[in-house]
Amino acid sequence: MALKNRKILLGVTGSIAVHKAVDLARRLTEQGASVHVVMTDAAKKFVTPLSFEVASQNKVHSDMFADPLSHITLAADADIVVVAPASANSIGKFAGGIADDLLSTCMLSVTGKALLAPAMNWRMYENGVLQRNLQFLISRGMLQVGPERGSLACGEEAIGRMADVPEILEAIRAALSEQDFSGRKIVVTAGPTREYIDPVRFISNRSSGKMGFAIARAAMRRGATVTLVSGPAQVNPPCRVEFIAVETAAAMREAVLGKLHDCAVLIMTAAVADFSPLRREDKKVDKSDSLTLNLKKTPDILAEIGAMKQRPLLVGFSAETGADLSRAKRKRKEKGADLMVFNNVESPGSGFDVDTNEITIIEADNVTTLPLMTKDEAADALLDRVSTFIS
Ligand code: CTP
């Protein structure tokens, strides 16, 4: 879900985390969102409005009387109002209906989406009054991201740190996405597997995990409960998905089978190694002029689940060298998958390590070739197709 052209009202209250909010405004603006910032007087004690004006490329608002209608129009014009950081005092005001400055007045007039990123000392966060205020706002439909455990301004390690910027960005994207996978459980596999020869050497492949991680992120944004089972990938796990790290094909099989209960869709982007050494040596193998490895086939996870009577909707990924779809079409049938996604790893901009992909979605009676796009966009395009099968 792109943030391009989305209108975001960013409310900033007094907290040391205001510094992170400047970065948030900058990142939102970079991604094409139109960002308007409302600062409280307390927020201005930490950072000057100029920082937000540079980051958002818009004038900062804080005077309730500068424009007679801004307390209504700022919130009404926004696709989402984000308060980051949200101090204990501001949360108390929002919950109590107090409207004594521009931000609290805007919050009383919000009828659309609103997201709070609380930031405060743990004593304040765990205080029953704050919790009651927060729960009341959430029961009225407001969304919350964070806070996290970490080092607080007082030097203590505890809960209260404002969520990090990538997590807030993810929560904003999720809030703005259609929730067409709400209540659905989706399992995604990603990355390569490693088949060990000895404790230090293994057989693997070039899969980066990026496509699978993008699908897990997109499904989570669209309301799914997501489990991501991944081999050693080159990207960080998305926020708010259940992440199961595995190494071998056998471990991936175990993890996936253990998560099939209630699963609506299994999307196997993992590049599972096809062979593993017949035996894993306990000690590092001595170097010699040549080495002969005896290999055995790894379990075919997709085919095993494809043969089950009760199974989720199955989506496989077929990375090929060349534009011929026939191998991918054959694999779809042989493995019992509903959809097989073909991609030619030799095509420019597709395949390993890059952030873009050109995919073809093969169904029983339909083939859709999509243009080159980012892996995030490809993930959403694939989920658009998947949603037609499960609705
Ligand atoms: N797959 C699997 N278990 C395996 C091998 C592959 O579940 N042991 C899944 C992959 O996750 C992918 C699909 O099968 O969704 C197709 O994988 P691919 O590697 O293209 O096919 P293979 O059957 O391994 O055939 P080949 O390597 O010869 O192309």
mmCIF file with all atom_site columns, N, CA and C in Angstrom, residues 130-158:
data_model
loop_
_atom_site.group_PDB
_atom_site.id
_atom_site.type_symbol
_atom_site.label_atom_id
_atom_site.label_alt_id
_atom_site.label_comp_id
_atom_site.label_asym_id
_atom_site.label_entity_id
_atom_site.label_seq_id
_atom_site.pdbx_PDB_ins_code
_atom_site.Cartn_x
_atom_site.Cartn_y
_atom_site.Cartn_z
_atom_site.occupancy
_atom_site.B_iso_or_equiv
_atom_site.pdbx_formal_charge
_atom_site.auth_seq_id
_atom_site.auth_comp_id
_atom_site.auth_asym_id
_atom_site.auth_atom_id
_atom_site.pdbx_PDB_model_num
ATOM 1  N N  . LEU A 1 130 ? -3.891  6.260  32.888 1.00 0.00 ? 130 LEU A N  1
ATOM 2  C CA . LEU A 1 130 ? -3.450  6.319  31.488 1.00 0.00 ? 130 LEU A CA 1
ATOM 3  C C  . LEU A 1 130 ? -4.023  5.135  30.717 1.00 0.00 ? 130 LEU A C  1
ATOM 4  N N  . GLN A 1 131 ? -3.940  3.939  31.330 1.00 0.00 ? 131 GLN A N  1
ATOM 5  C CA . GLN A 1 131 ? -4.434  2.738  30.648 1.00 0.00 ? 131 GLN A CA 1
ATOM 6  C C  . GLN A 1 131 ? -5.930  2.846  30.370 1.00 0.00 ? 131 GLN A C  1
ATOM 7  N N  . ARG A 1 132 ? -6.673  3.375  31.341 1.00 0.00 ? 132 ARG A N  1
ATOM 8  C CA . ARG A 1 132 ? -8.116  3.529  31.137 1.00 0.00 ? 132 ARG A CA 1
ATOM 9  C C  . ARG A 1 132 ? -8.384  4.497  29.977 1.00 0.00 ? 132 ARG A C  1
ATOM 10 N N  . ASN A 1 133 ? -7.645  5.598  29.934 1.00 0.00 ? 133 ASN A N  1
ATOM 11 C CA . ASN A 1 133 ? -7.829  6.582  28.851 1.00 0.00 ? 133 ASN A CA 1
ATOM 12 C C  . ASN A 1 133 ? -7.522  5.965  27.488 1.00 0.00 ? 133 ASN A C  1
ATOM 13 N N  . LEU A 1 134 ? -6.418  5.224  27.450 1.00 0.00 ? 134 LEU A N  1
ATOM 14 C CA . LEU A 1 134 ? -6.000  4.608  26.188 1.00 0.00 ? 134 LEU A CA 1
ATOM 15 C C  . LEU A 1 134 ? -7.026  3.580  25.725 1.00 0.00 ? 134 LEU A C  1
ATOM 16 N N  . GLN A 1 135 ? -7.453  2.724  26.666 1.00 0.00 ? 135 GLN A N  1
ATOM 17 C CA . GLN A 1 135 ? -8.433  1.683  26.308 1.00 0.00 ? 135 GLN A CA 1
ATOM 18 C C  . GLN A 1 135 ? -9.738  2.318  25.835 1.00 0.00 ? 135 GLN A C  1
ATOM 19 N N  . PHE A 1 136 ? -10.098 3.426  26.448 1.00 0.00 ? 136 PHE A N  1
ATOM 20 C CA . PHE A 1 136 ? -11.337 4.108  26.027 1.00 0.00 ? 136 PHE A CA 1
ATOM 21 C C  . PHE A 1 136 ? -11.204 4.591  24.577 1.00 0.00 ? 136 PHE A C  1
ATOM 22 N N  . LEU A 1 137 ? -10.054 5.186  24.258 1.00 0.00 ? 137 LEU A N  1
ATOM 23 C CA . LEU A 1 137 ? -9.850  5.685  22.887 1.00 0.00 ? 137 LEU A CA 1
ATOM 24 C C  . LEU A 1 137 ? -9.838  4.519  21.894 1.00 0.00 ? 137 LEU A C  1
ATOM 25 N N  . ILE A 1 138 ? -9.220  3.408  22.300 1.00 0.00 ? 138 ILE A N  1
ATOM 26 C CA . ILE A 1 138 ? -9.162  2.246  21.409 1.00 0.00 ? 138 ILE A CA 1
ATOM 27 C C  . ILE A 1 138 ? -10.562 1.665  21.207 1.00 0.00 ? 138 ILE A C  1
ATOM 28 N N  . SER A 1 139 ? -11.347 1.638  22.283 1.00 0.00 ? 139 SER A N  1
ATOM 29 C CA . SER A 1 139 ? -12.720 1.126  22.154 1.00 0.00 ? 139 SER A CA 1
ATOM 30 C C  . SER A 1 139 ? -13.550 2.016  21.234 1.00 0.00 ? 139 SER A C  1
ATOM 31 N N  . ARG A 1 140 ? -13.099 3.258  21.043 1.00 0.00 ? 140 ARG A N  1
ATOM 32 C CA . ARG A 1 140 ? -13.805 4.178  20.132 1.00 0.00 ? 140 ARG A CA 1
ATOM 33 C C  . ARG A 1 140 ? -13.214 4.106  18.721 1.00 0.00 ? 140 ARG A C  1
ATOM 34 N N  . GLY A 1 141 ? -12.307 3.164  18.486 1.00 0.00 ? 141 GLY A N  1
ATOM 35 C CA . GLY A 1 141 ? -11.812 2.952  17.116 1.00 0.00 ? 141 GLY A CA 1
ATOM 36 C C  . GLY A 1 141 ? -10.438 3.524  16.828 1.00 0.00 ? 141 GLY A C  1
ATOM 37 N N  . MET A 1 142 ? -9.817  4.166  17.819 1.00 0.00 ? 142 MET A N  1
ATOM 38 C CA . MET A 1 142 ? -8.457  4.667  17.557 1.00 0.00 ? 142 MET A CA 1
ATOM 39 C C  . MET A 1 142 ? -7.484  3.506  17.542 1.00 0.00 ? 142 MET A C  1
ATOM 40 N N  . LEU A 1 143 ? -6.400  3.655  16.801 1.00 0.00 ? 143 LEU A N  1
ATOM 41 C CA . LEU A 1 143 ? -5.399  2.597  16.683 1.00 0.00 ? 143 LEU A CA 1
ATOM 42 C C  . LEU A 1 143 ? -4.180  2.975  17.501 1.00 0.00 ? 143 LEU A C  1
ATOM 43 N N  . GLN A 1 144 ? -3.432  1.956  17.901 1.00 0.00 ? 144 GLN A N  1
ATOM 44 C CA . GLN A 1 144 ? -2.249  2.200  18.732 1.00 0.00 ? 144 GLN A CA 1
ATOM 45 C C  . GLN A 1 144 ? -1.063  1.448  18.152 1.00 0.00 ? 144 GLN A C  1
ATOM 46 N N  . VAL A 1 145 ? 0.102   2.081  18.146 1.00 0.00 ? 145 VAL A N  1
ATOM 47 C CA . VAL A 1 145 ? 1.344   1.383  17.789 1.00 0.00 ? 145 VAL A CA 1
ATOM 48 C C  . VAL A 1 145 ? 2.354   1.661  18.896 1.00 0.00 ? 145 VAL A C  1
ATOM 49 N N  . GLY A 1 146 ? 2.990   0.582  19.397 1.00 0.00 ? 146 GLY A N  1
ATOM 50 C CA . GLY A 1 146 ? 3.914   0.734  20.515 1.00 0.00 ? 146 GLY A CA 1
ATOM 51 C C  . GLY A 1 146 ? 3.144   1.034  21.783 1.00 0.00 ? 146 GLY A C  1
ATOM 52 N N  . PRO A 1 147 ? 3.824   1.440  22.874 1.00 0.00 ? 147 PRO A N  1
ATOM 53 C CA . PRO A 1 147 ? 5.257   1.673  22.963 1.00 0.00 ? 147 PRO A CA 1
ATOM 54 C C  . PRO A 1 147 ? 6.032   0.366  23.115 1.00 0.00 ? 147 PRO A C  1
ATOM 55 N N  . GLU A 1 148 ? 7.370   0.510  23.051 1.00 0.00 ? 148 GLU A N  1
ATOM 56 C CA . GLU A 1 148 ? 8.234   -0.658 23.151 1.00 0.00 ? 148 GLU A CA 1
ATOM 57 C C  . GLU A 1 148 ? 9.027   -0.608 24.448 1.00 0.00 ? 148 GLU A C  1
ATOM 58 N N  . ARG A 1 149 ? 9.622   -1.728 24.764 1.00 0.00 ? 149 ARG A N  1
ATOM 59 C CA . ARG A 1 149 ? 10.596  -1.761 25.865 1.00 0.00 ? 149 ARG A CA 1
ATOM 60 C C  . ARG A 1 149 ? 11.911  -1.228 25.337 1.00 0.00 ? 149 ARG A C  1
ATOM 61 N N  . GLY A 1 150 ? 12.635  -0.527 26.162 1.00 0.00 ? 150 GLY A N  1
ATOM 62 C CA . GLY A 1 150 ? 13.937  -0.041 25.720 1.00 0.00 ? 150 GLY A CA 1
ATOM 63 C C  . GLY A 1 150 ? 14.454  0.966  26.714 1.00 0.00 ? 150 GLY A C  1
ATOM 64 N N  . SER A 1 151 ? 15.532  1.638  26.335 1.00 0.00 ? 151 SER A N  1
ATOM 65 C CA . SER A 1 151 ? 16.144  2.606  27.224 1.00 0.00 ? 151 SER A CA 1
ATOM 66 C C  . SER A 1 151 ? 15.302  3.888  27.202 1.00 0.00 ? 151 SER A C  1
ATOM 67 N N  . LEU A 1 152 ? 14.814  4.303  28.378 1.00 0.00 ? 152 LEU A N  1
ATOM 68 C CA . LEU A 1 152 ? 13.954  5.492  28.472 1.00 0.00 ? 152 LEU A CA 1
ATOM 69 C C  . LEU A 1 152 ? 14.801  6.724  28.784 1.00 0.00 ? 152 LEU A C  1
ATOM 70 N N  . ALA A 1 153 ? 14.176  7.919  28.688 1.00 0.00 ? 153 ALA A N  1
ATOM 71 C CA . ALA A 1 153 ? 14.907  9.168  28.912 1.00 0.00 ? 153 ALA A CA 1
ATOM 72 C C  . ALA A 1 153 ? 15.566  9.186  30.292 1.00 0.00 ? 153 ALA A C  1
ATOM 73 N N  . CYS A 1 154 ? 14.927  8.520  31.268 1.00 0.00 ? 154 CYS A N  1
ATOM 74 C CA . CYS A 1 154 ? 15.455  8.505  32.633 1.00 0.00 ? 154 CYS A CA 1
ATOM 75 C C  . CYS A 1 154 ? 16.626  7.541  32.786 1.00 0.00 ? 154 CYS A C  1
ATOM 76 N N  . GLY A 1 155 ? 16.931  6.780  31.735 1.00 0.00 ? 155 GLY A N  1
ATOM 77 C CA . GLY A 1 155 ? 18.047  5.839  31.795 1.00 0.00 ? 155 GLY A CA 1
ATOM 78 C C  . GLY A 1 155 ? 17.608  4.429  32.154 1.00 0.00 ? 155 GLY A C  1
ATOM 79 N N  . GLU A 1 156 ? 16.322  4.259  32.523 1.00 0.00 ? 156 GLU A N  1
ATOM 80 C CA . GLU A 1 156 ? 15.853  2.922  32.894 1.00 0.00 ? 156 GLU A CA 1
ATOM 81 C C  . GLU A 1 156 ? 15.505  2.123  31.636 1.00 0.00 ? 156 GLU A C  1
ATOM 82 N N  . GLU A 1 157 ? 15.591  0.817  31.744 1.00 0.00 ? 157 GLU A N  1
ATOM 83 C CA . GLU A 1 157 ? 15.168  -0.082 30.670 1.00 0.00 ? 157 GLU A CA 1
ATOM 84 C C  . GLU A 1 157 ? 13.759  -0.524 31.003 1.00 0.00 ? 157 GLU A C  1
ATOM 85 N N  . ALA A 1 158 ? 12.779  -0.092 30.248 1.00 0.00 ? 158 ALA A N  1
ATOM 86 C CA . ALA A 1 158 ? 11.396  -0.471 30.561 1.00 0.00 ? 158 ALA A CA 1
ATOM 87 C C  . ALA A 1 158 ? 10.497  -0.138 29.381 1.00 0.00 ? 158 ALA A C  1
#
